[in-house]
CSV table of C-alpha atoms in Angstrom, one decimal:
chain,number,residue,atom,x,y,z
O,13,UNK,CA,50.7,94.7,88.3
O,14,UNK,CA,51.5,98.2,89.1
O,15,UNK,CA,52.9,97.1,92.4
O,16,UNK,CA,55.2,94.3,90.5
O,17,UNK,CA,56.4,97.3,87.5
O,18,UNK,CA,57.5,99.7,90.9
O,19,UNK,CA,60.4,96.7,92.3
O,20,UNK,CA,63.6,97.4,90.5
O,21,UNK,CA,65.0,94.2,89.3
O,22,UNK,CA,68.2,92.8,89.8
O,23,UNK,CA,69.2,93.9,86.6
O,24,UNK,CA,68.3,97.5,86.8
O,25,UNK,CA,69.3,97.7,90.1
O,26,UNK,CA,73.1,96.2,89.3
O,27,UNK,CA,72.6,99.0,86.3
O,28,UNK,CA,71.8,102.2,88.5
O,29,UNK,CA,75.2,101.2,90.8
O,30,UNK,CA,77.0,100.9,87.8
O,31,UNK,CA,76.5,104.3,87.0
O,32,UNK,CA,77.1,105.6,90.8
O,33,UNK,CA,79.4,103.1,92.3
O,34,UNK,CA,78.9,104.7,95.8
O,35,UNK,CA,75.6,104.2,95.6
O,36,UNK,CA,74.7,100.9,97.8
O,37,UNK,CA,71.2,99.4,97.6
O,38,UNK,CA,72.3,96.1,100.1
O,39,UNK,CA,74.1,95.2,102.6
O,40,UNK,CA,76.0,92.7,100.4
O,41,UNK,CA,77.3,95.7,98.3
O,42,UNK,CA,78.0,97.8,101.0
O,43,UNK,CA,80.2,95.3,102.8
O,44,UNK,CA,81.7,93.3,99.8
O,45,UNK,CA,85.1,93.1,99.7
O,46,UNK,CA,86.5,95.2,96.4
O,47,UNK,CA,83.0,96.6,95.3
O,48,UNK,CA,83.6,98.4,92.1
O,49,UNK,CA,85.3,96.7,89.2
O,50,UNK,CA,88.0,99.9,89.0
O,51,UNK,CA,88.9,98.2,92.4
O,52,UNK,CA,88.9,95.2,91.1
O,53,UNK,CA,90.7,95.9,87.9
O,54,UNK,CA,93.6,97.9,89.5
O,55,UNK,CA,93.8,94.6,92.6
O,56,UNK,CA,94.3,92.3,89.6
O,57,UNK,CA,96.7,94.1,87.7
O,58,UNK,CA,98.6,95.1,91.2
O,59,UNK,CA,99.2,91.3,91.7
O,60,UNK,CA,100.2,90.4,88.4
O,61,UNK,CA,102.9,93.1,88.6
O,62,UNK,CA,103.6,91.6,92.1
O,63,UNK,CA,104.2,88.5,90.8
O,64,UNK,CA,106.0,89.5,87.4
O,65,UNK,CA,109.0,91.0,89.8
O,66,UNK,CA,110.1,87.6,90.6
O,67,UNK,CA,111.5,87.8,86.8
O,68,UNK,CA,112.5,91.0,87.0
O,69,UNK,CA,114.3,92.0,89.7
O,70,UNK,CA,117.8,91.0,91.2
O,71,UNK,CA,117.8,88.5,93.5
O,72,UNK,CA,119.0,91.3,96.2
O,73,UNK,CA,115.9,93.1,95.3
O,74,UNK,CA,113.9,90.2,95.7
O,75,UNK,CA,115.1,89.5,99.2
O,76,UNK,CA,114.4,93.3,100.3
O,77,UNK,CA,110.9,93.1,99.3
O,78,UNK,CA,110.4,89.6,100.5
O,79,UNK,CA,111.2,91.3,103.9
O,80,UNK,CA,109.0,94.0,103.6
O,81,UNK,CA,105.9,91.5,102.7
O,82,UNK,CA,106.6,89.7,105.7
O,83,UNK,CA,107.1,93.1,107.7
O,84,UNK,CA,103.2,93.9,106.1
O,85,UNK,CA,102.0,90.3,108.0
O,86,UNK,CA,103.1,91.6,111.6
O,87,UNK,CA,102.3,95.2,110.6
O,88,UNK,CA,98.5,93.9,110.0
O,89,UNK,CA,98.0,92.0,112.9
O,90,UNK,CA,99.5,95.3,114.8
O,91,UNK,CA,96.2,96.8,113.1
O,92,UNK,CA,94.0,94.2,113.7
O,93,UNK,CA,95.0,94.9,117.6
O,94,UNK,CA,95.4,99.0,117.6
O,95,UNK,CA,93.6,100.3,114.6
O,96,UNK,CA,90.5,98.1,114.0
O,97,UNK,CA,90.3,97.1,117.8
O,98,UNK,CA,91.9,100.5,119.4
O,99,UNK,CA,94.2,98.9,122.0
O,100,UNK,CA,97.4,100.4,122.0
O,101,UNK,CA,100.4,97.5,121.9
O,102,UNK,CA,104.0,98.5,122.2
O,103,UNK,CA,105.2,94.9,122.9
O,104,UNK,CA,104.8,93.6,118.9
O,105,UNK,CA,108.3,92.7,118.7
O,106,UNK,CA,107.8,90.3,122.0
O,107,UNK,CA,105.1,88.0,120.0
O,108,UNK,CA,107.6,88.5,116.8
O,109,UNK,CA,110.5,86.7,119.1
O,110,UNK,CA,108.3,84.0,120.4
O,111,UNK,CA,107.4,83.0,116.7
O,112,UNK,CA,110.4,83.3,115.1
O,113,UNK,CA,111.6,81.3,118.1
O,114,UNK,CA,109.4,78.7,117.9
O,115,UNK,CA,109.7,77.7,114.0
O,116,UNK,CA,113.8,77.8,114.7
O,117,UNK,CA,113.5,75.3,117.6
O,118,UNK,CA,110.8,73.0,115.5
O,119,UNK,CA,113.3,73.4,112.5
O,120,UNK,CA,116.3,72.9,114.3
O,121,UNK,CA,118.8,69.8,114.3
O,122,UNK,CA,117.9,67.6,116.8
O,123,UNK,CA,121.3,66.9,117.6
O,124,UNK,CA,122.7,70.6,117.2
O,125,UNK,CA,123.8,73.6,120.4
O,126,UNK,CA,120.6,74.5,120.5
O,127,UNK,CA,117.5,73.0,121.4
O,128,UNK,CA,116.0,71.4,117.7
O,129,UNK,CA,112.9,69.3,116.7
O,130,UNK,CA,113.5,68.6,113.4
O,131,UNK,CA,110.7,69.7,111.8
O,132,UNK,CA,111.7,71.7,109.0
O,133,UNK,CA,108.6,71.3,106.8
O,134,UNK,CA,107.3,75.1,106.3
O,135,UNK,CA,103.5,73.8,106.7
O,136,UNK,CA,104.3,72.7,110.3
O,137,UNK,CA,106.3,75.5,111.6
O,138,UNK,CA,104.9,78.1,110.3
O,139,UNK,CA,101.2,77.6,112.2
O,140,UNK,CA,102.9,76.5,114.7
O,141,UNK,CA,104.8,79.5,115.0
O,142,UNK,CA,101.6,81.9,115.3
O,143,UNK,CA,99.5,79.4,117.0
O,144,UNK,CA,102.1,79.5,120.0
O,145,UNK,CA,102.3,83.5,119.8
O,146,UNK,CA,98.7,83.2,119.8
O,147,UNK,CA,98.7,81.7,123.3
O,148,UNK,CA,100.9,84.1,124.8
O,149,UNK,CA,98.6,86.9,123.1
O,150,UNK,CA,95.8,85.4,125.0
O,151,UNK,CA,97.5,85.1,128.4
O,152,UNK,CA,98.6,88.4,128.3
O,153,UNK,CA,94.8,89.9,127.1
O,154,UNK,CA,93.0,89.2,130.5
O,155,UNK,CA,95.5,91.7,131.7
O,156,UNK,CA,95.5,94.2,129.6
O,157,UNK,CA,91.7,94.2,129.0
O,158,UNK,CA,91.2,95.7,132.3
O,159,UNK,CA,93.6,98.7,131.0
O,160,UNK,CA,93.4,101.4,128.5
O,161,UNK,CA,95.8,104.2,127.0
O,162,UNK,CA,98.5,105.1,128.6
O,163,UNK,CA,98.5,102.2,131.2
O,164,UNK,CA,98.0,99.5,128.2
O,165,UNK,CA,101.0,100.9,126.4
O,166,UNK,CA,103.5,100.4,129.7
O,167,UNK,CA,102.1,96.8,130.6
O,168,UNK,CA,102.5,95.6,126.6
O,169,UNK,CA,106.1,97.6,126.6
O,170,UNK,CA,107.0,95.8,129.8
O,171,UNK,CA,106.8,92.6,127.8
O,172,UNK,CA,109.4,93.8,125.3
O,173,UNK,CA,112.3,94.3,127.7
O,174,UNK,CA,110.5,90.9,129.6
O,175,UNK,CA,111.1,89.3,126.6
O,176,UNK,CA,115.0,90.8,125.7
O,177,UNK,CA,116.1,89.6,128.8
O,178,UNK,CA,114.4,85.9,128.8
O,179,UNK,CA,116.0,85.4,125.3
O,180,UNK,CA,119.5,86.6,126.5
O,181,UNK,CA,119.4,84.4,129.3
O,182,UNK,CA,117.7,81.7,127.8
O,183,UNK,CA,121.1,79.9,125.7
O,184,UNK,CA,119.6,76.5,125.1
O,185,UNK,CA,117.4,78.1,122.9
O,186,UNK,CA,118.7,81.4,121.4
O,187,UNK,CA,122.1,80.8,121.7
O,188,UNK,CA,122.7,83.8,123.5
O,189,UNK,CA,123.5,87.3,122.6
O,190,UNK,CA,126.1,88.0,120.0
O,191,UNK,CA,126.0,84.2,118.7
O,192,UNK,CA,122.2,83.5,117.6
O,193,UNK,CA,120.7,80.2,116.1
O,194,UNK,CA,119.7,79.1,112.6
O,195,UNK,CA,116.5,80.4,112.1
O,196,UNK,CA,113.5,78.2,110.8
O,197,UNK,CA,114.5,76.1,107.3
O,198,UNK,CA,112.2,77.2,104.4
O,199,UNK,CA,111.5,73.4,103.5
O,200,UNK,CA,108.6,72.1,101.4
O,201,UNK,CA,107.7,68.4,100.7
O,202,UNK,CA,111.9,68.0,101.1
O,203,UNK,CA,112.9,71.0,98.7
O,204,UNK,CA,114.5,73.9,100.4
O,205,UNK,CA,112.8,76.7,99.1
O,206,UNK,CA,115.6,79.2,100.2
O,207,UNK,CA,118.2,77.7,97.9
O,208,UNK,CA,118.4,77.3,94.3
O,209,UNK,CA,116.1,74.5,92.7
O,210,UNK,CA,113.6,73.6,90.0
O,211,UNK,CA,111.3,76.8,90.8
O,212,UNK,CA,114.0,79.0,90.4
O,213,UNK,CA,117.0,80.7,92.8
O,214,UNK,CA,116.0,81.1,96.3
O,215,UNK,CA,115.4,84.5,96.4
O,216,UNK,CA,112.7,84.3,93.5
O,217,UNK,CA,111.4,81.3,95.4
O,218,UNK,CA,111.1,82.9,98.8
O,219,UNK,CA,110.0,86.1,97.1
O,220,UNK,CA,107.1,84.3,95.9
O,221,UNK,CA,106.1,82.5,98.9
O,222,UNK,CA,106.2,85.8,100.9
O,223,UNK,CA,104.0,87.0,98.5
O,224,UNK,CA,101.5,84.4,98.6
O,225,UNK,CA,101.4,84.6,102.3
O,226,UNK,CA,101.1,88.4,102.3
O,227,UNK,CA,97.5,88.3,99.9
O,228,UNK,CA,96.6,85.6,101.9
O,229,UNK,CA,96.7,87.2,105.8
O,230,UNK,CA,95.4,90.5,103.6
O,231,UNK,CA,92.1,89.0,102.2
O,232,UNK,CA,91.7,87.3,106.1
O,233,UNK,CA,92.4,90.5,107.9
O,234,UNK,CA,90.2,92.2,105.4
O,235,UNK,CA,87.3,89.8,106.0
O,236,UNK,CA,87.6,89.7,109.5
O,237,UNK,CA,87.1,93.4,109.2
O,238,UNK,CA,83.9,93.0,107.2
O,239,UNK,CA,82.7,90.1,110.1
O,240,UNK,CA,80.6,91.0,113.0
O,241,UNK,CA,84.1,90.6,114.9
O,242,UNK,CA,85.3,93.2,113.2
O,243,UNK,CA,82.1,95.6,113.8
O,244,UNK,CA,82.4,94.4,117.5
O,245,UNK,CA,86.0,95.6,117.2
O,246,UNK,CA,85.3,99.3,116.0
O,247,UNK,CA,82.3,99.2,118.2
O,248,UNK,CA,85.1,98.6,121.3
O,249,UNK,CA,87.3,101.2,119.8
O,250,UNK,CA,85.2,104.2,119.4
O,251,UNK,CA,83.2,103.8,122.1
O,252,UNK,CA,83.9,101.0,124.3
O,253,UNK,CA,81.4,101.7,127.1
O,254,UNK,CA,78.3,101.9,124.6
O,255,UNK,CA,79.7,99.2,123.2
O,256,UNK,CA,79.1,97.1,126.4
O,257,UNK,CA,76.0,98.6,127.1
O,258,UNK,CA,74.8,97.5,123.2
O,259,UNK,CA,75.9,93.8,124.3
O,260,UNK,CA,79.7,93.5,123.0
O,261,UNK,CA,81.3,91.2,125.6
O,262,UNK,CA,84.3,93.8,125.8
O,263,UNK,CA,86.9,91.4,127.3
O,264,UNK,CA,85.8,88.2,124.7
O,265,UNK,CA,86.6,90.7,122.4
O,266,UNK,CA,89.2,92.0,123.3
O,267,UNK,CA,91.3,88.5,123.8
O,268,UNK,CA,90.2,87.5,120.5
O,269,UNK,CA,91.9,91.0,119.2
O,270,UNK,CA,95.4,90.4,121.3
O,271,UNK,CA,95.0,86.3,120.0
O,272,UNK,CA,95.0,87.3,116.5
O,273,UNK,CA,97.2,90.1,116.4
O,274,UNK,CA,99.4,87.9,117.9
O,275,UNK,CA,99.2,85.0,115.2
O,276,UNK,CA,100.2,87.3,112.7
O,277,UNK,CA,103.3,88.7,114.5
O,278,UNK,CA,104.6,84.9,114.9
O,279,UNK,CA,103.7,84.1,111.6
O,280,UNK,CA,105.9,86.7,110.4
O,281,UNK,CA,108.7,86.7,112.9
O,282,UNK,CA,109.0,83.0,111.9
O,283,UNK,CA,109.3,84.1,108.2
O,284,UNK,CA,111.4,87.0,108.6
O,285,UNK,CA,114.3,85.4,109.7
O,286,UNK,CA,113.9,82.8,107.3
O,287,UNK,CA,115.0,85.0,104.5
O,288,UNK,CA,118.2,85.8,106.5
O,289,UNK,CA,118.8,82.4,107.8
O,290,UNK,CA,119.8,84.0,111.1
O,291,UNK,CA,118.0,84.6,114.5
O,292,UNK,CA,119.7,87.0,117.6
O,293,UNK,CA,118.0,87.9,120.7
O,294,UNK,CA,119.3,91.6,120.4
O,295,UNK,CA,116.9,91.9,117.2
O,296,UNK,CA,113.5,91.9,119.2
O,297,UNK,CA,113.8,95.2,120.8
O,298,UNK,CA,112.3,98.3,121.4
O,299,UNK,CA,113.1,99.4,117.9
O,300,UNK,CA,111.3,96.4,116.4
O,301,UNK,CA,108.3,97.5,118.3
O,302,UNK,CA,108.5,101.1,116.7
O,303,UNK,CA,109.3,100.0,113.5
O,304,UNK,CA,105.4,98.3,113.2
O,305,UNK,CA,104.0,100.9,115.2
O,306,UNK,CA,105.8,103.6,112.0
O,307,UNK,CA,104.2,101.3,109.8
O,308,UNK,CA,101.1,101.4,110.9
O,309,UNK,CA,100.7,105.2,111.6
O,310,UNK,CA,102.7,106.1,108.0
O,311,UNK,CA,100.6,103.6,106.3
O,312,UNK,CA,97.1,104.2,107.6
O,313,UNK,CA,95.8,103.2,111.0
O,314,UNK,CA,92.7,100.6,110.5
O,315,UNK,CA,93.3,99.9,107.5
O,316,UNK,CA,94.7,96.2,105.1
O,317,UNK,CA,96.1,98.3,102.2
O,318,UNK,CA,97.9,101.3,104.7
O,319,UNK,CA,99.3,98.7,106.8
O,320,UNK,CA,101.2,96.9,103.1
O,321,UNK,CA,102.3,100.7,102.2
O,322,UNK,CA,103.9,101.6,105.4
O,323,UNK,CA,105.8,98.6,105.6
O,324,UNK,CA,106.7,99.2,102.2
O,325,UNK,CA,108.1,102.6,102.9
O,326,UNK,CA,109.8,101.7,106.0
O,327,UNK,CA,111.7,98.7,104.4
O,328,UNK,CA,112.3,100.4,101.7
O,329,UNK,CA,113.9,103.3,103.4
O,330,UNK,CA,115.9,101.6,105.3
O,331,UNK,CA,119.2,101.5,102.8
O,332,UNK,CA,119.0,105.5,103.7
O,333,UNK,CA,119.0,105.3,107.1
O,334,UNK,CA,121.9,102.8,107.3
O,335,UNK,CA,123.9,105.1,104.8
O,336,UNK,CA,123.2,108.5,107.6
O,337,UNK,CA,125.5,107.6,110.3
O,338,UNK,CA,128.5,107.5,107.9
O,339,UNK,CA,127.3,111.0,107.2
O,340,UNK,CA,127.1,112.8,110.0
O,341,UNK,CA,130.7,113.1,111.2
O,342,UNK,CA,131.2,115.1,108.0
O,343,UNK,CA,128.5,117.1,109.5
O,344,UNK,CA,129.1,117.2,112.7
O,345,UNK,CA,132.1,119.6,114.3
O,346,UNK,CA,133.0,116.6,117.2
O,347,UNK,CA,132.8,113.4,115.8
O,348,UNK,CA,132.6,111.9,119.1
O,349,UNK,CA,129.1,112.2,119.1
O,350,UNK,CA,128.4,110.5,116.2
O,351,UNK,CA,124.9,108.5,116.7
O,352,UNK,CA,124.8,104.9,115.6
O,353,UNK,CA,122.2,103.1,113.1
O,354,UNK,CA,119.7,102.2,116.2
O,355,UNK,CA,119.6,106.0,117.4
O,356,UNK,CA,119.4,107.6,114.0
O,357,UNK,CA,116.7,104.8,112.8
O,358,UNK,CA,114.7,105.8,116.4
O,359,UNK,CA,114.9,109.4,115.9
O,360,UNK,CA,114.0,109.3,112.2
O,361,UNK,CA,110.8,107.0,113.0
O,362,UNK,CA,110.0,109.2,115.5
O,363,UNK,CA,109.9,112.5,113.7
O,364,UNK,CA,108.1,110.4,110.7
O,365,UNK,CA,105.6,108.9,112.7
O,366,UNK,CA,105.2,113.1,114.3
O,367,UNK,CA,105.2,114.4,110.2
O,368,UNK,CA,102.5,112.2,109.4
O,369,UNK,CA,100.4,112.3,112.7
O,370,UNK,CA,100.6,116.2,111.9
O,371,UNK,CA,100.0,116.8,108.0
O,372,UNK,CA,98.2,114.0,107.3
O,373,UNK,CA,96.7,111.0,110.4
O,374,UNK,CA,94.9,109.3,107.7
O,375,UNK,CA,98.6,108.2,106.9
O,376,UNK,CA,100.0,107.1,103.1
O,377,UNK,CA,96.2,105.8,102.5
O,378,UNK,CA,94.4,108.7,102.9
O,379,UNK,CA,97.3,110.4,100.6
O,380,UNK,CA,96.0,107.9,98.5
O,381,UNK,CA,92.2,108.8,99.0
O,382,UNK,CA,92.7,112.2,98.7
O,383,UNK,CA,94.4,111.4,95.1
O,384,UNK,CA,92.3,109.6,93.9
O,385,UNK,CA,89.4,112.3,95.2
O,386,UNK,CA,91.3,114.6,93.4
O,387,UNK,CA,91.4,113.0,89.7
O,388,UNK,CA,87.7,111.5,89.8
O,389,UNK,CA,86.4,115.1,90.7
O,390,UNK,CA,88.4,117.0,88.2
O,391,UNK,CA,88.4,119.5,86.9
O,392,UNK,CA,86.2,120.9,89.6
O,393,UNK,CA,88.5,119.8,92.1
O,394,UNK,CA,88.7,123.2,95.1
């Protein structure tokens, strides 16, 4: 009996963690997936406000932050790939093209300038999008498993100006540079979900959808993180030789990283250009590539909720950058020199990406964690 009156029950264990939420007595609590009810409060209330925009907003507004969402899908699976798995990828924007590609050519006219399936329902071209970007992912992985650093960076940046030049050349498909294609029709059980209809204008519609999508790939990524892939993946990235040693088949691994970061990126390449309707190969360039790459250092490298903010920010900033160039001639003494919007937007991604590496690595999340640090400690907070 006195054995039986030592073992907390469930009950008064659930009440001790109550009272310290950091204090884990399992491996269920310690690895659940919001596991205090502030953070499950605040998630709630964050989505309802998500959601409440739709009737809130201008539709202008709508379709800004409908972009970013879908910015947040490729910047996660440009985490799953870098920050959870620690293999550096410049070539994002090439798996981007190939599923933003893929949905316009299943969506396509089958009778248009460009090659067309006519498959516009969103449930087949949108899988279909990342399942293809997948396979690319994969062949590409063998390669690059083999490499690290430096020498990882230059093969996956080799596929970006690989891929610029296929997609120029490649007509039937693209169209060609300076003309494009019609990018993948938002269609749903016959209702096109990017024009006005019975749930609403198109913006609200596709605002919405984004959304969805966006909590969706966030609660996978976030699980795969709490999986045994995801320990094999931080296992890989902060020590990848006692990793192997330990039994982590590094190259397994390591395709299974490249295959999903690269579902993601065609999942939201096919939706990105979705909202504008409008697909050019010039758009999957180097800049793409550092745009994700901005967004995942400025957000919060391995990290669901870092990767959402710094595609926030950099979306979101974006109205400022265009507005700079105009600018500048005022500033400068010989307006010949004026830079365009691709130099200014390289530059000022550059120096953000610097700022941030600098004052703070952990990114706009560990702003955040330091914040919140700050205010649960107070007022002893030095």
């Amino acid at each position: 009996m006195t054995v039986a009156r030592d073992i907390p029950t469930s009950r008064s264990r659930a009440r001790r963690v109550r009272g310290r939420p950091l204090l884990y007595t399992s491996y269920a609590q310690d690895m659940a997936l919001l596991d205090t009810t502030a953070k499950r409060a605040w998630t709630f209330v964050l989505v309802v406000l998500a959601f409440s925009l739709a009737a809130i907003l201008q539709d202008r507004s709508l379709e800004v932050l409908a972009g970013a969402y879908v910015m947040a899908i490729g910047a996660i699976g440009l985490n799953i790939v870098s920050g959870y798995a620690g293999q550096i990828s410049l070539g994002h924007a090439f798996f981007v093209a190939i599923g933003a590609y893929t949905a316009a050519a299943l969506s396509g006219p089958v009778d248009g300038r460009t090659i067309g399936f006519g498959l516009a329902e969103i449930w087949i071209w949108l899988p279909a999008a990342g399942v293809v970007a997948a396979v690319f992912g994969v062949i590409v992985a063998p390669l690059a498993a083999r490499l690290r650093g430096l020498y990882l960076a230059v093969v996956t940046l080799g596929l970006v100006f690989l891929g610029e030049h296929v997609f120029k050349e490649w007509k039937s498909l693209t169209g060609g540079p300076g003309v494009g294609r019609e990018a993948a029709v938002p269609e749903l059980f016959g209702i096109r979900l990017n024009e006005d209809g019975p749930l609403g204008t198109g913006e609200q519609t596709m605002y919405v959808l984004t959304l969805a999508l966006l909590i969706v790939f966030a609660l996978a990524a976030r699980n795969l993180a709490r999986s045994r892939i995801g320990r094999a993946f931080a296992a890989i990235r902060d020590r990848d030789i006692a990793a192997e040693v330990m039994g982590v088949p590094l190259t397994r691994y390591k395709v299974l990283a490249f295959g999903i970061s690269s579902f993601y990126a065609g999942c939201a390449g096919a939706l990105l250009y979705s909202i504008t309707g409008y697909v050019e190969p010039g758009s999957f360039s180097l800049l793409l590539s550092v745009q994700f790459i901005a967004m995942v250092l400025i957000g919060g490298v391995a990290t669901v909720s870092g990767s959402i903010m710094g595609a926030l920010f950099i979306v979101l900033i974006q109205p400022l950058t265009r507005s700079l160039p105009a600018l500048l001639p005022v500033i400068s003494s010989d307006t010949t020199v004026t830079p365009n919007v691709y130099q200014v937007e390289t530059v000022l991604y550059g120096l953000l990406i610097i700022l941030f590496l600098v004052f703070e690595p952990r990114g706009l999340f560990g702003i955040w964690i330091r914040a919140r640090t700050y205010w649960k400690s107070w007022p002893f907070s030095y």
